[in-house]
Amino acid sequence: MHFQGKRESTESLLSGESDFIIEHEPDRHSLLSKWGLSFKYFKTDDRVQETFQAFREKESIDNSNWSVLWRLWNAGHSWFIVCIIGVSIGASAYMLNVITSFLSDIRRGYCSSSWLFNEKFCCMYSEEAGTACTTWIQWNDSFILNYLIYTLFALVFIIISAVAVRDLSPLAAGSGISEIKSIINGFSRDEFVSFRVLLVKCVCLPLTIASGLSVGKEGPSVHLATAMGHFIASVFRRLKLHSVSFRDIYVSSAAAGVAVAFGSPIGGVLFGIEEMASGYTSKMIWYTFSCCLFAVATLHLLNPFRTGQLVLFEVRYSGSWHFFEFLYFSILGIFGGLYGEFVMRLFIKIQKWRKVFVDKWPVMDASIIVIVTALVSYLNTWLKLDMTLGMELLFQDCKAMNTPELNDLCNSSNEGKNSLILLTSTLLRMIFVAFSYGVKVPAGIFVPSMAVGATFGRMVGLFADILYRKFPNLSIFSACHGSGSCITPGTYALLGAAASLSGMMHLTMTVVVIMFELTGALNFILPTVLVVAIANSVGALFGRQGIADRSIKLNGIPFQETNNIYSEHEDIFFPVTTIMSKNIIAIPSNGITWRWLFRTMKSYPFSGYPIVNNTKSFELIGYIKRSSIMLAFEEIKKNPTFTYDQGIYFKDFSPMDDMVENSSGSHSNGFNLSFYMDLQPISVLYNQSVSNVSTLFQALCPKVIHVEKDGVLIGLITRKDLLLTKPYLESINQSVSSTPRTESIPLHELENSEHDKDIELQVLKS
């Protein structure tokens, strides 16, 4: 490419920029295809520069004559934005609940009084309390025809959803929690939270849930809420009315998504802190709490369940728990941990197989799974029902509700059959969850995991109740003597759901609080804590990561753990020179032109470049981002005397120099770009350990750290390089010599400028 006097398109220079260096090193390029499949789609945030910018803005406000009013404005409008996001998330959750419940029930029949009603509303408004519902009618009296209609509706729903995701927005597939965690962690990807993704997911999520796949809406609700928060905050940012950081917006929105999905504001706040936030401040917690509060309040005001209640499953148990039941509760906790580990491992194996064989046919993949699910589920009561409705019935005491399913479950003459149905439902749904969660449609795993635990828990409760009734005089049942009822099977379903959710997500406090807010069962807090602790302990024996973290690793998504990933004893002695990039593309502080700079940026499309004193001493004096160079260019090219052969420099000249700087910002030696440069780049000594560098990345979240020896720049490392080289170190499992040798080679062969041909950059070779 030749730079002539005409204006070049500068937007193309920002496309395809890279946030990591080892991509261009052949000996380690394989790391990307092996462990960093999605790294190229994410850009690394520079929290250090963001902090400096926020400090400068605050300083300018403090020095202004209107500092008090500016502080009030900044504080007020930030809270206003968070509240607007919360209200919007609550309203969208209302629409999703109404549409999903209608589409789920229409597979099994219709309401004769109003076809817009789902089964619950149809019976609620058309029949007197305590009487059988006659207005909800099945599609046909024939079992076979109803069977086929049920399957046909499921197939139509999933085909529409899969085609829309494939053709309109592939990023709308899946849960989205893993990617949102990465974005909050400091790796931005704006297209993942774009308005297009928001619309597609809003349309496809109800269709996917209504198809009967063993997936939930809670995980995708996190993605939806975050995309909605991003859109609203972006509107205010474009209007120059937004100062709250996007990280706070993302955490608050994600927490509000869980809050409205479960009707659990405090559980949403804890989810944002425990699962989503890599680090949190008191301001972030307040933003999160306010967003969840307004979201749930809006949902409660709209009252989608028409019960006037905030909780989704309101339960009232006639009895309490006894200490001898801790044995049964422990069984539920162990099952929850084993369930999570089994399904996660099976899911990962299926996903690896799916990427090889069926990744090119996502619609066919989804259609086959939904047909098998529908054909099998219709024959099982607890698989046929919507998972939310099924859990509502399983949680209840036998005297609480009058429904055919609950009446049959509480019939003592059908205990053997009911136990077999519950066991079959548990095992089949475990398989369905593992296969369904990876389908290319919006899909979550919260509620399916809870449904698995609920059926298993109810089965254990039935067994415990049968044992008590057959042997009431056993010493372990002494606490029950004189009481008509000792075992409440519905509580076991509640605790089983908590254990399975905890075993799958590896969450603790969040699950306990969600289950309390979900059911209102305050007197079962201690058993819930017990089963959650056991489920997490069992899961920790096999692996410390939940499904979201394992999906991050499976899909090659960049994410830096909150704990030091290089703290193990075998890694702590590795010097940083082992993993740093030795091929440095640096910019001299003077003696270059715009033509040379643009060609360098074209040939090496990194997101930033170190600035060195000169190509011989290679002394680090600063760092400049690619976007800063383009910003400077857009300003300077307005000068009528601008040409591409004019010089630029990055170092202030002494006042004793006889060069005079004119009013346009240019110097007789060229344009001074030091204002756009980071004059305090973060650097470490060459003998620093990898573990310490990892701690530095974790604490400060810079984009790049430079490595120096005797004041000379010898290498650099980015956050993405750090993440990719962890498995690299594990693979070699030995220290690599940290002594580099340097040589000076030409960077480019620039055809139009003899001056540019003489410019050389020092490149380090191992």
Coordinates of C-alpha atoms in Angstrom, one line a residue, residues 164-174 192 196-197 200 440-441:
A164 CA -33.9 -16.7 13.9
V165 CA -30.8 -17.2 16.0
R166 CA -28.8 -18.7 13.1
D167 CA -29.8 -16.0 10.5
L168 CA -30.2 -12.9 12.6
S169 CA -27.9 -13.1 15.6
P170 CA -25.9 -16.2 16.5
L171 CA -24.7 -14.4 19.6
A172 CA -28.2 -14.7 21.1
A173 CA -27.7 -18.5 21.5
G174 CA -27.0 -20.1 24.9
F192 CA -22.6 -9.3 22.4
R196 CA -29.9 -6.7 17.7
V197 CA -29.0 -9.4 20.1
V200 CA -33.6 -11.7 18.9
K440 CA -28.0 -22.9 19.4
V441 CA -31.0 -21.2 20.9

